GROMACS .gro file of C-alpha atoms in nm:
model
   83
    1SER     CA    1   0.016  -0.018   0.009
    2ALA     CA    2   0.100   0.323  -0.095
    3THR     CA    3   0.218   0.575   0.175
    4CYS     CA    4   0.215   0.946   0.171
    5VAL     CA    5   0.468   1.189   0.009
    6TRP     CA    6   0.369   1.514   0.229
    7ARG     CA    7   0.299   1.800  -0.037
    8VAL     CA    8   0.086   2.134   0.105
    9GLY     CA    9   0.029   1.947   0.448
   10VAL     CA   10  -0.174   1.704   0.268
   11CYS     CA   11  -0.078   1.331   0.217
   12ASP     CA   12  -0.077   1.313  -0.158
   13THR     CA   13  -0.006   0.894  -0.297
   14SER     CA   14   0.012   0.982  -0.647
   15PHE     CA   15   0.425   1.011  -0.608
   16VAL     CA   16   0.435   0.687  -0.399
   17LYS     CA   17   0.200   0.495  -0.689
   18LEU     CA   18   0.428   0.708  -0.997
   19GLY     CA   19   0.763   0.599  -0.811
   20GLU     CA   20   0.631   0.239  -0.767
   21LEU     CA   21   0.503   0.217  -1.156
   22ILE     CA   22   0.878   0.359  -1.215
   23SER     CA   23   1.065   0.095  -1.007
   24SER     CA   24   0.806  -0.220  -1.150
   25ARG     CA   25   0.840  -0.076  -1.510
   26GLN     CA   26   1.227  -0.052  -1.470
   27ALA     CA   27   1.260  -0.475  -1.296
   28ASP     CA   28   1.013  -0.548  -1.632
   29LEU     CA   29   1.236  -0.404  -1.881
   30ARG     CA   30   1.566  -0.466  -1.742
   31LEU     CA   31   1.640  -0.133  -1.830
   32SER     CA   32   1.864   0.155  -1.636
   33LEU     CA   33   1.722   0.444  -1.567
   34GLU     CA   34   1.980   0.593  -1.746
   35LYS     CA   35   1.862   0.382  -2.066
   36MET     CA   36   1.492   0.453  -1.945
   37ALA     CA   37   1.558   0.847  -2.006
   38GLN     CA   38   1.768   0.799  -2.344
   39ASN     CA   39   1.462   0.593  -2.440
   40ALA     CA   40   1.224   0.947  -2.409
   41ARG     CA   41   1.520   1.164  -2.491
   42ALA     CA   42   1.566   0.950  -2.829
   43GLU     CA   43   1.196   1.059  -2.908
   44GLY     CA   44   1.269   1.426  -2.844
   45TYR     CA   45   1.152   1.477  -2.471
   46GLU     CA   46   1.405   1.612  -2.222
   47LEU     CA   47   1.415   1.359  -1.933
   48THR     CA   48   1.735   1.297  -1.708
   49LYS     CA   49   1.810   0.981  -1.481
   50THR     CA   50   1.820   1.276  -1.215
   51THR     CA   51   1.459   1.344  -1.282
   52LEU     CA   52   1.321   0.994  -1.277
   53SER     CA   53   1.536   0.913  -1.047
   54ALA     CA   54   1.380   1.160  -0.833
   55PHE     CA   55   1.017   1.048  -0.912
   56ALA     CA   56   1.131   0.635  -0.816
   57ASN     CA   57   1.213   0.770  -0.531
   58HIS     CA   58   0.910   0.979  -0.398
   59GLU     CA   59   1.136   1.329  -0.426
   60PRO     CA   60   1.005   1.531  -0.743
   61SER     CA   61   1.063   1.907  -0.671
   62GLU     CA   62   0.736   1.991  -0.815
   63SER     CA   63   0.433   1.833  -0.987
   64PRO     CA   64   0.519   1.727  -1.335
   65LYS     CA   65   0.384   1.911  -1.599
   66ARG     CA   66   0.238   1.701  -1.932
   67ARG     CA   67   0.478   1.720  -2.122
   68THR     CA   68   0.722   1.583  -1.823
   69MET     CA   69   0.454   1.297  -1.814
   70GLU     CA   70   0.443   1.208  -2.164
   71ALA     CA   71   0.778   1.190  -2.120
   72LEU     CA   72   0.784   0.946  -1.812
   73ALA     CA   73   0.515   0.719  -2.015
   74ILE     CA   74   0.810   0.686  -2.330
   75ALA     CA   75   1.029   0.581  -2.091
   76LEU     CA   76   0.855   0.363  -1.897
   77ASP     CA   77   0.688   0.189  -2.219
   78VAL     CA   78   0.307   0.243  -2.117
   79PRO     CA   79   0.029   0.453  -2.299
   80PHE     CA   80   0.032   0.783  -2.184
   81PRO     CA   81  -0.290   0.794  -1.991
   82ILE     CA   82  -0.191   0.526  -1.778
   83ILE     CA   83   0.053   0.775  -1.612
   0.00000   0.00000   0.00000
């Protein structure tokens, strides 16, 4: 079960769920975070290993914008609406 990531005094489980999805897809695809980021960059998105790591560890600096979510979907090889 997801634990809280506290944002502005509110328990937000979405970051935890995203982190779990990243970890799960990384294991399924047997790819490093760097390779996953490279896959997104190959499609024209700006995504770094550092950004992926921040989400995987439930420590994003801010809520992701739509373009970042699209890049995450490419990196994780899942349809965009899943993210």
